[in-house]
Short mmCIF file of C-alpha atoms in Angstrom, two decimals:
data_model
loop_
_atom_site.label_atom_id
_atom_site.label_comp_id
_atom_site.label_asym_id
_atom_site.label_seq_id
_atom_site.Cartn_x
_atom_site.Cartn_y
_atom_site.Cartn_z
CA ALA A 1 -48.08 -10.50 4.35
CA ASN A 2 -48.02 -6.75 4.39
CA PRO A 3 -46.38 -5.36 1.18
CA LEU A 4 -44.98 -2.44 3.17
CA GLN A 5 -43.31 -4.82 5.63
CA ASN A 6 -41.83 -6.84 2.74
CA SER A 7 -40.51 -3.65 1.18
CA LEU A 8 -38.93 -2.52 4.45
CA SER A 9 -37.41 -5.98 4.93
CA MET A 10 -35.86 -5.93 1.44
CA THR A 11 -34.53 -2.43 2.03
CA SER A 12 -32.97 -3.54 5.32
CA VAL A 13 -31.27 -6.53 3.62
CA GLN A 14 -29.93 -4.31 0.83
CA ALA A 15 -28.62 -1.80 3.35
CA ARG A 16 -26.77 -4.51 5.29
CA LEU A 17 -25.31 -5.89 2.06
CA SER A 18 -24.21 -2.40 1.00
CA ASN A 19 -22.55 -1.85 4.38
CA LYS A 20 -20.67 -5.15 4.09
CA LEU A 21 -19.49 -4.33 0.57
CA ALA A 22 -18.39 -0.86 1.69
CA ALA A 23 -16.43 -2.41 4.57
CA LEU A 24 -14.80 -4.91 2.19
CA PHE A 25 -13.95 -2.07 -0.19
CA ALA A 26 -12.25 -0.11 2.61
CA VAL A 27 -10.27 -3.13 3.82
CA PHE A 28 -9.06 -4.22 0.39
CA LEU A 29 -8.33 -0.65 -0.68
CA LEU A 30 -6.08 -0.31 2.37
CA VAL A 31 -4.40 -3.63 1.53
CA TYR A 32 -3.86 -2.64 -2.12
CA VAL A 33 -2.49 0.81 -1.27
CA SER A 34 -0.16 -0.81 1.28
CA THR A 35 1.00 -3.23 -1.43
CA LEU A 36 1.72 -0.39 -3.85
CA VAL A 37 3.54 1.73 -1.24
CA GLY A 38 5.51 -1.14 0.31
CA ASN A 39 6.74 -2.69 -2.91
CA THR A 40 7.48 0.68 -4.54
CA LEU A 41 9.47 1.66 -1.47
CA ILE A 42 11.55 -1.51 -1.66
CA MET A 43 12.23 -0.98 -5.38
CA ALA A 44 13.24 2.65 -4.76
CA THR A 45 15.46 1.65 -1.83
CA VAL A 46 17.21 -1.15 -3.72
CA SER A 47 17.82 0.97 -6.81
CA SER A 48 19.02 4.06 -4.92
CA ASP A 49 21.26 2.67 -2.18
CA PRO A 50 24.83 1.64 -3.18
CA CYS A 51 24.98 -0.85 -0.30
CA LEU A 52 22.11 -2.85 -1.80
CA ARG A 53 23.61 -3.33 -5.25
CA THR A 54 24.15 -7.04 -4.67
CA PRO A 55 22.54 -10.10 -6.32
CA MET A 56 20.22 -10.77 -3.38
CA PHE A 57 18.74 -7.26 -3.40
CA PHE A 58 18.61 -7.16 -7.20
CA LEU A 59 16.37 -10.24 -7.02
CA LEU A 60 14.40 -8.72 -4.14
CA GLY A 61 13.69 -5.62 -6.22
CA ASN A 62 12.41 -7.82 -9.04
CA LEU A 63 10.24 -9.75 -6.57
CA SER A 64 8.68 -6.48 -5.38
CA PHE A 65 7.93 -5.51 -8.97
CA LEU A 66 6.25 -8.88 -9.57
CA ASP A 67 4.24 -8.53 -6.35
CA LEU A 68 3.05 -5.10 -7.44
CA CYS A 69 2.03 -6.43 -10.86
CA TYR A 70 0.43 -9.56 -9.40
CA SER A 71 -1.86 -7.61 -7.10
CA THR A 72 -2.67 -5.04 -9.80
CA VAL A 73 -3.97 -7.77 -12.14
CA THR A 74 -7.00 -8.37 -9.91
CA ALA A 75 -7.30 -5.78 -7.12
CA PRO A 76 -8.55 -2.71 -9.10
CA LYS A 77 -11.38 -4.68 -10.77
CA MET A 78 -12.31 -6.30 -7.47
CA LEU A 79 -12.45 -2.90 -5.74
CA LEU A 80 -14.62 -1.54 -8.53
CA ASP A 81 -17.00 -4.49 -8.16
CA PHE A 82 -17.48 -3.75 -4.48
CA LEU A 83 -18.95 -0.36 -5.46
CA SER A 84 -20.97 -1.56 -8.46
CA GLU A 85 -24.50 -2.89 -8.45
CA ARG A 86 -23.84 -4.85 -11.63
CA ARG A 87 -20.62 -6.80 -11.18
CA SER A 88 -19.64 -8.12 -14.59
CA ILE A 89 -16.60 -8.68 -16.80
CA SER A 90 -16.40 -9.26 -20.55
CA TYR A 91 -15.11 -12.53 -21.96
CA GLN A 92 -12.04 -10.78 -23.42
CA ALA A 93 -11.24 -9.01 -20.13
CA CYS A 94 -11.71 -12.27 -18.23
CA MET A 95 -9.25 -14.10 -20.50
CA ALA A 96 -6.78 -11.21 -20.23
CA GLN A 97 -7.02 -11.27 -16.44
CA LEU A 98 -6.52 -15.03 -16.41
CA PHE A 99 -3.49 -14.73 -18.71
CA PHE A 100 -1.70 -12.04 -16.68
CA LEU A 101 -2.59 -13.74 -13.39
CA HIS A 102 -0.76 -16.91 -14.44
CA PHE A 103 1.98 -15.03 -16.30
CA VAL A 104 3.05 -12.99 -13.27
CA GLY A 105 2.26 -15.74 -10.76
CA ALA A 106 4.40 -18.36 -12.51
CA ALA A 107 7.21 -15.82 -13.02
CA GLU A 108 7.16 -15.19 -9.27
CA MET A 109 7.38 -18.93 -8.55
CA PHE A 110 10.45 -19.24 -10.75
CA LEU A 111 12.00 -16.11 -9.24
CA LEU A 112 11.53 -17.43 -5.70
CA THR A 113 13.36 -20.59 -6.81
CA VAL A 114 16.19 -18.44 -8.20
CA MET A 115 16.34 -16.58 -4.87
CA ALA A 116 16.72 -19.91 -3.06
CA TYR A 117 19.67 -20.75 -5.31
CA ASP A 118 21.16 -17.34 -4.49
CA ARG A 119 20.95 -18.10 -0.75
CA TYR A 120 22.44 -21.56 -1.31
CA VAL A 121 25.50 -20.09 -3.07
CA ALA A 122 25.84 -17.30 -0.48
CA ILE A 123 25.86 -19.73 2.47
CA CYS A 124 27.54 -22.83 1.02
CA LYS A 125 30.03 -21.14 -1.35
CA PRO A 126 30.63 -17.71 0.16
CA LEU A 127 34.12 -17.24 -1.36
CA HIS A 128 32.78 -17.75 -4.89
CA TYR A 129 29.46 -15.97 -4.34
CA HIS A 130 30.18 -12.78 -6.32
CA SER A 131 31.85 -14.63 -9.17
CA ILE A 132 28.96 -17.10 -9.52
CA MET A 133 26.05 -14.73 -8.86
CA ASN A 134 27.25 -11.94 -11.11
CA ARG A 135 24.88 -9.36 -12.60
CA THR A 136 24.83 -11.07 -16.00
CA LEU A 137 23.73 -14.42 -14.57
CA CYS A 138 21.15 -12.74 -12.32
CA SER A 139 19.70 -10.84 -15.28
CA TRP A 140 19.47 -14.02 -17.34
CA MET A 141 17.76 -15.90 -14.51
CA VAL A 142 15.23 -13.09 -14.04
CA ALA A 143 14.57 -13.07 -17.80
CA ALA A 144 14.17 -16.87 -17.72
CA SER A 145 11.63 -16.50 -14.89
CA TRP A 146 9.56 -14.11 -17.00
CA ALA A 147 9.88 -16.35 -20.06
CA GLY A 148 8.81 -19.40 -18.07
CA GLY A 149 5.81 -17.52 -16.71
CA PHE A 150 4.82 -16.44 -20.24
CA ILE A 151 5.00 -19.98 -21.65
CA HIS A 152 3.06 -21.40 -18.71
CA SER A 153 0.35 -18.75 -19.02
CA MET A 154 0.02 -19.18 -22.77
CA VAL A 155 -0.65 -22.89 -22.28
CA GLN A 156 -3.28 -22.24 -19.59
CA THR A 157 -5.01 -19.49 -21.55
CA ILE A 158 -5.10 -21.38 -24.87
CA LEU A 159 -6.54 -24.49 -23.20
CA THR A 160 -9.21 -22.35 -21.55
CA MET A 161 -10.13 -20.36 -24.68
CA ARG A 162 -10.58 -23.54 -26.72
CA LEU A 163 -13.49 -24.59 -24.48
CA PRO A 164 -17.08 -23.83 -25.56
CA PHE A 165 -18.94 -21.54 -23.15
CA CYS A 166 -22.72 -21.46 -23.49
CA GLY A 167 -23.85 -20.67 -19.97
CA PRO A 168 -24.22 -20.27 -17.07
CA ASN A 169 -21.91 -17.27 -16.96
CA TRP A 170 -21.46 -16.74 -13.21
CA VAL A 171 -17.79 -16.93 -12.15
CA ASP A 172 -17.75 -18.16 -8.55
CA ASN A 173 -14.70 -16.15 -7.52
CA PHE A 174 -13.51 -12.58 -6.96
CA PHE A 175 -11.56 -12.70 -10.25
CA CYS A 176 -11.11 -14.88 -13.34
CA ASP A 177 -8.93 -17.90 -12.69
CA VAL A 178 -8.72 -21.26 -14.41
CA PRO A 179 -10.63 -23.50 -11.91
CA PRO A 180 -13.83 -21.39 -11.67
CA VAL A 181 -13.82 -20.38 -15.35
CA ILE A 182 -13.58 -23.86 -16.87
CA LYS A 183 -16.51 -24.93 -14.69
CA LEU A 184 -18.62 -22.73 -16.97
CA ALA A 185 -17.76 -24.76 -20.08
CA CYS A 186 -20.63 -26.74 -21.57
CA THR A 187 -18.54 -29.84 -22.27
CA ASN A 188 -16.64 -32.51 -20.39
CA THR A 189 -13.50 -30.82 -19.07
CA TYR A 190 -11.83 -33.83 -17.45
CA VAL A 191 -8.94 -34.05 -19.94
CA VAL A 192 -8.40 -30.28 -19.90
CA GLU A 193 -8.43 -30.25 -16.09
CA LEU A 194 -5.89 -33.06 -16.08
CA LEU A 195 -3.62 -31.12 -18.44
CA MET A 196 -3.95 -27.94 -16.39
CA VAL A 197 -3.32 -29.69 -13.09
CA SER A 198 -0.25 -31.37 -14.58
CA ASN A 199 0.91 -27.91 -15.72
CA SER A 200 0.09 -25.57 -12.82
CA GLY A 201 0.20 -28.22 -10.13
CA LEU A 202 3.48 -29.66 -11.40
CA ILE A 203 5.15 -26.24 -11.59
CA SER A 204 4.07 -25.10 -8.12
CA THR A 205 4.82 -28.45 -6.46
CA SER A 206 8.16 -28.91 -8.26
CA CYS A 207 9.35 -25.41 -7.40
CA PHE A 208 8.34 -25.92 -3.78
CA VAL A 209 10.17 -29.28 -3.59
CA ILE A 210 13.29 -27.68 -5.09
CA LEU A 211 13.09 -24.87 -2.53
CA VAL A 212 12.71 -27.28 0.39
CA ALA A 213 15.55 -29.45 -0.95
CA SER A 214 17.86 -26.43 -1.31
CA TYR A 215 17.29 -25.30 2.29
CA THR A 216 17.61 -28.86 3.57
CA THR A 217 20.94 -29.12 1.75
CA ILE A 218 22.08 -25.87 3.33
CA LEU A 219 21.26 -27.10 6.85
CA VAL A 220 22.83 -30.53 6.26
CA ARG A 221 26.08 -29.05 4.96
CA ILE A 222 26.42 -26.73 7.96
CA ARG A 223 27.64 -28.79 10.90
CA SER A 224 27.70 -26.36 13.80
CA PRO A 225 24.45 -25.42 15.62
CA GLU A 226 25.53 -21.77 15.57
CA GLY A 227 26.05 -21.92 11.80
CA ARG A 228 22.63 -23.48 11.30
CA ARG A 229 21.03 -20.81 13.46
CA LYS A 230 22.66 -18.08 11.37
CA ALA A 231 21.62 -19.81 8.15
CA LEU A 232 18.01 -20.06 9.32
CA SER A 233 18.08 -16.42 10.35
CA THR A 234 19.42 -15.43 6.93
CA CYS A 235 16.79 -17.47 5.07
CA ALA A 236 13.83 -16.95 7.43
CA SER A 237 12.24 -14.14 5.43
CA HIS A 238 12.50 -16.08 2.17
CA LEU A 239 11.11 -19.24 3.77
CA THR A 240 8.14 -17.26 5.13
CA VAL A 241 7.39 -15.77 1.71
CA VAL A 242 7.74 -19.18 0.04
CA THR A 243 5.29 -20.76 2.49
CA LEU A 244 2.72 -17.97 2.10
CA PHE A 245 2.89 -18.11 -1.69
CA PHE A 246 3.31 -21.79 -2.51
CA GLY A 247 0.96 -23.18 0.14
CA PRO A 248 -2.23 -21.65 -1.36
CA CYS A 249 -1.03 -22.25 -4.95
CA ILE A 250 -0.52 -25.97 -4.34
CA PHE A 251 -3.91 -26.16 -2.59
CA ILE A 252 -5.69 -24.53 -5.56
CA TYR A 253 -3.85 -26.01 -8.56
CA ALA A 254 -2.39 -29.38 -7.51
CA ARG A 255 -5.76 -31.10 -7.25
CA PRO A 256 -8.75 -31.71 -9.56
CA PHE A 257 -10.80 -28.57 -10.09
CA SER A 258 -13.60 -29.36 -7.65
CA ILE A 259 -14.75 -26.12 -6.06
CA PHE A 260 -14.51 -25.84 -2.27
CA SER A 261 -16.10 -23.06 -0.24
CA VAL A 262 -12.67 -22.05 1.08
CA ASP A 263 -11.20 -21.59 -2.42
CA LYS A 264 -12.19 -17.92 -2.70
CA LEU A 265 -10.56 -17.13 0.64
CA VAL A 266 -7.37 -18.95 -0.36
CA SER A 267 -7.30 -17.13 -3.72
CA VAL A 268 -7.53 -13.75 -1.98
CA LEU A 269 -4.76 -14.80 0.43
CA TYR A 270 -2.11 -15.51 -2.22
CA ASN A 271 -3.25 -12.90 -4.74
CA ILE A 272 -4.06 -9.88 -2.56
CA ILE A 273 -2.69 -10.42 0.95
CA THR A 274 0.70 -12.05 0.25
CA PRO A 275 1.98 -9.24 -2.05
CA MET A 276 1.27 -6.82 0.80
CA LEU A 277 3.03 -8.99 3.41
CA ASN A 278 6.22 -9.59 1.40
CA PRO A 279 7.64 -6.04 1.89
CA LEU A 280 6.83 -6.22 5.61
CA ILE A 281 8.52 -9.61 5.96
CA TYR A 282 11.69 -8.55 4.17
CA THR A 283 12.01 -5.16 5.88
CA LEU A 284 11.32 -6.54 9.36
CA ARG A 285 13.79 -9.43 8.94
CA ASN A 286 16.54 -7.64 7.04
CA LYS A 287 18.84 -5.16 8.76
CA GLU A 288 20.36 -3.91 5.49
CA VAL A 289 16.94 -3.00 4.05
CA LYS A 290 15.88 -1.24 7.25
CA SER A 291 19.12 0.74 7.38
CA ALA A 292 18.84 1.67 3.69
CA MET A 293 15.24 2.84 4.17
CA ARG A 294 16.32 5.05 7.06
CA ARG A 295 19.05 6.55 4.87
CA LEU A 296 16.56 7.06 2.05
CA ARG A 297 14.15 8.81 4.40
CA THR A 298 16.70 11.10 6.03
CA LYS A 299 18.89 12.01 3.08
CA GLY A 300 16.58 11.57 0.10
CA ILE A 301 17.23 9.80 -3.15
CA THR A 302 18.90 12.84 -4.67
CA SER A 303 21.79 12.68 -2.20
CA ARG A 304 23.09 9.33 -3.46
CA GLY A 305 26.54 9.21 -4.97
CA LYS A 306 27.85 12.30 -3.18
CA GLY A 307 30.59 10.66 -1.15
CA ASN A 308 29.23 10.71 2.37
CA GLY A 309 31.65 8.13 3.78
CA LEU A 310 29.09 5.35 3.76
CA ARG A 311 30.54 1.90 4.37
CA CYS A 312 28.65 -1.14 3.08
CA ARG A 313 28.76 -4.49 4.79
CA GLU A 314 29.55 -7.46 2.54
CA SER A 315 26.61 -9.75 1.83
#
């Protein structure tokens, strides 16, 4: 074989690989910027508009903050890797990424469950909604979601850090997560995998079952077809978010940690794509949020509280 031809062939392969990585960088940079802008806009809208100072939108603002944090745990490092020839991460940084990934992810699971309870009270007990879902209770439930996420993540991280790692050191994923990382351990991880599946898998599956049961209860308690249609319309955005988030999580964590080729794609879906889609889903499905965003755009945040005759519709 001609050495010059081999050199040209290698150069051509490297060029194609560089072009693919550059395209991936552009796509994921756009997704990440959209996530930052969309979720920040929802937080600014909820905090600035008097009409959105209700339990549902208080929880929505917290969900947007969690989505922003969740994407930020992995996206910046992944974008940097697309531009780097040597894609590496230290052991300490990998463990930190794993910890915050599960911390924020589990907190979001619990918060989505709290949001389902909020919709249940709003639809099934509308006369008592504001007395039950008061700001104090909402704040405590949000704090409990964060606390639950912290405890869950501590368990996952401690179990992972106790494993001996002696090579190979190639993480078969875009970021550090429990399933690909424990595959690098040079010991039998069956018991640890069982404990982690019973932890992560149980949390994600249990929360999803509770969510499905709450919406089933709502539909069963509403007798009229028109009432059920309105209930589904009210809960459609939340159901869409729940499906997008819990579906991939159950697929990844509620089974033994055998690696499938589709795992990396599923991980990107719930960690990078879903946080970008959540603001779109809520703004497209929610008239109050769209109206508040129009007011925020036309009058500016500084104009709030200046008695402009604004009338808010009861949630």
